[in-house]
C-alpha positions as MATLAB code, in Angstrom:
seq = 'XXXXXXXXXXXXXXXXXXXXXXXXXXXXXXXXXXXXXXXXXXXXXXXXXXXXXXXXXXXXXXXXXXXXXXXXXXXXXXXXXXXXXXXXXXXXXXXXXXXXXXXXXXXXXXXXXXXXXXXXXXXXXXXXXXXXXXXXXXXXXXXXXXXX';
ca = [
      -0.036    0.009   -0.033;
       1.192    3.521   -0.678;
       2.819    5.407    2.258;
       0.753    8.621    2.664;
       3.207    9.734    5.408;
       5.767   10.275    2.583;
       5.315   13.646    0.836;
       6.317   12.130   -2.465;
       3.824    9.466   -2.255;
       1.123   11.957   -1.231;
       1.923   14.036   -4.229;
       1.934   10.926   -6.568;
      -1.539    9.851   -5.272;
      -2.934   13.235   -5.734;
      -1.402   13.687   -9.088;
      -2.819   10.381  -10.207;
      -6.227   11.307   -8.909;
      -6.006   14.784  -10.541;
      -5.068   13.488  -14.053;
      -7.517   10.742  -13.848;
     -10.330   13.116  -13.093;
      -9.065   15.442  -15.864;
      -9.261   12.547  -18.345;
     -12.610   11.581  -17.228;
     -14.075   15.098  -17.620;
     -12.255   16.192  -20.669;
     -14.666   15.019  -23.362;
     -17.680   15.938  -21.371;
     -16.312   19.347  -20.763;
     -15.893   19.999  -24.552;
     -19.446   18.915  -25.086;
     -20.740   21.123  -22.362;
     -18.658   24.121  -23.390;
     -20.234   23.894  -26.937;
     -23.610   24.573  -25.307;
     -22.211   27.203  -22.865;
     -22.609   24.847  -19.930;
     -20.273   23.515  -17.251;
     -19.872   20.475  -14.971;
     -22.564   21.617  -12.549;
     -25.014   21.369  -15.364;
     -23.763   17.923  -16.119;
     -24.185   16.941  -12.413;
     -27.732   18.159  -12.440;
     -28.825   16.297  -15.598;
     -26.869   13.157  -14.417;
     -28.869   13.025  -11.206;
     -32.282   13.815  -12.737;
     -31.535   11.034  -15.165;
     -30.419    8.668  -12.349;
     -33.372    9.500  -10.220;
     -36.478   10.458  -12.349;
     -39.098   12.801  -10.697;
     -36.411   13.975   -8.297;
     -37.588   16.953   -6.153;
     -35.589   20.116   -6.008;
     -34.992   19.445   -2.389;
     -33.637   15.860   -3.113;
     -31.411   17.339   -5.793;
     -30.107   19.917   -3.241;
     -29.180   17.154   -0.916;
     -27.358   14.988   -3.593;
     -25.349   17.865   -4.802;
     -24.626   19.300   -1.382;
     -25.315   22.856   -2.557;
     -27.488   25.662   -1.511;
     -30.715   26.754   -3.245;
     -28.908   29.857   -4.342;
     -26.089   27.876   -5.971;
     -28.531   25.555   -7.837;
     -30.937   28.353   -8.897;
     -29.079   29.718  -12.008;
     -27.701   26.549  -13.608;
     -31.056   24.762  -13.086;
     -32.932   27.717  -14.666;
     -30.505   27.727  -17.642;
     -31.272   24.079  -18.117;
     -34.960   24.787  -18.161;
     -34.581   27.718  -20.553;
     -32.676   25.431  -22.877;
     -35.474   22.896  -22.672;
     -33.370   20.162  -21.305;
     -35.136   20.006  -17.877;
     -38.761   20.445  -16.783;
     -40.144   21.167  -13.479;
     -43.639   19.778  -12.806;
     -45.853   19.929   -9.769;
     -46.156   16.693   -7.832;
     -49.525   14.967   -8.079;
     -49.615   14.336   -4.360;
     -48.398   17.764   -3.212;
     -48.724   20.639   -5.724;
     -46.222   22.710   -3.770;
     -43.526   20.154   -4.500;
     -41.581   20.574   -7.696;
     -40.325   17.453   -9.465;
     -37.623   17.542  -12.047;
     -37.493   15.539  -15.241;
     -35.350   15.527  -18.317;
     -37.028   16.477  -21.580;
     -36.476   14.202  -24.624;
     -33.559   16.596  -25.714;
     -32.312   16.472  -22.112;
     -32.165   12.727  -22.034;
     -30.312   12.625  -25.338;
     -27.909   15.137  -24.004;
     -27.234   13.325  -20.705;
     -26.851   10.016  -22.571;
     -24.280   11.494  -24.980;
     -22.273   12.846  -22.137;
     -22.470    9.555  -20.305;
     -21.676    7.489  -23.380;
     -18.268    9.318  -23.707;
     -17.291    8.786  -20.087;
     -18.479    5.106  -20.183;
     -16.309    4.432  -23.186;
     -13.282    5.747  -21.348;
     -14.173    3.623  -18.142;
     -14.677    0.564  -20.300;
     -11.193    0.950  -21.825;
      -9.409    1.662  -18.608;
     -11.218   -0.987  -16.556;
     -10.304   -3.624  -19.166;
      -6.848   -2.484  -18.960;
      -6.610   -2.329  -15.114;
      -8.301   -5.697  -14.479;
     -11.094   -6.699  -12.140;
      -9.196   -6.467   -8.816;
      -8.171   -2.851   -9.668;
     -11.571   -1.804  -10.648;
     -13.025   -3.347   -7.392;
     -10.320   -1.282   -5.523;
     -11.185    1.752   -7.519;
     -14.932    1.403   -6.639;
     -14.193    0.796   -3.049;
     -11.988    3.930   -2.912;
     -14.436    6.224   -4.614;
     -17.345    4.914   -2.514;
     -15.331    5.650    0.616;
     -14.545    9.178   -0.800;
     -18.121    9.749   -1.223;
     -18.910    8.958    2.281;
     -16.322   11.503    3.491;
     -17.830   14.673    4.942;
     -17.764   17.495    2.442;
     -16.895   21.002    3.799;
     -19.473   23.649    2.905;
     -18.318   26.949    1.890;
];
């Protein structure tokens, strides 16, 4: 196992994570930029696709952001007809988010590019490495995130 008490090992681990994330996001960033969007927009459409009829409150919790931080990018996605907000049938005060047909195509195109990369590197790394990668990322996801 890597010795994280050693500064060189710390830097190596962080550099690997940085460049891995950069490679993972590069193609999606290009696709987003062509539409004048950013990664926050991708996260929004990803989670709406992952959890259909997601409430705004649930989306805020998943993203770990404030209402104020979500307001502008969500509004942009709605203005671009990628996301719809509809009243809940059980509670008209509750707004549920769904992707439009164009939003679904956009989210799938972004995801498709990232899945291609994952398929390639997972095949190269092997099953044990992929299991380790998943375990590390799941553990990172459980870590408390400082709020600005």
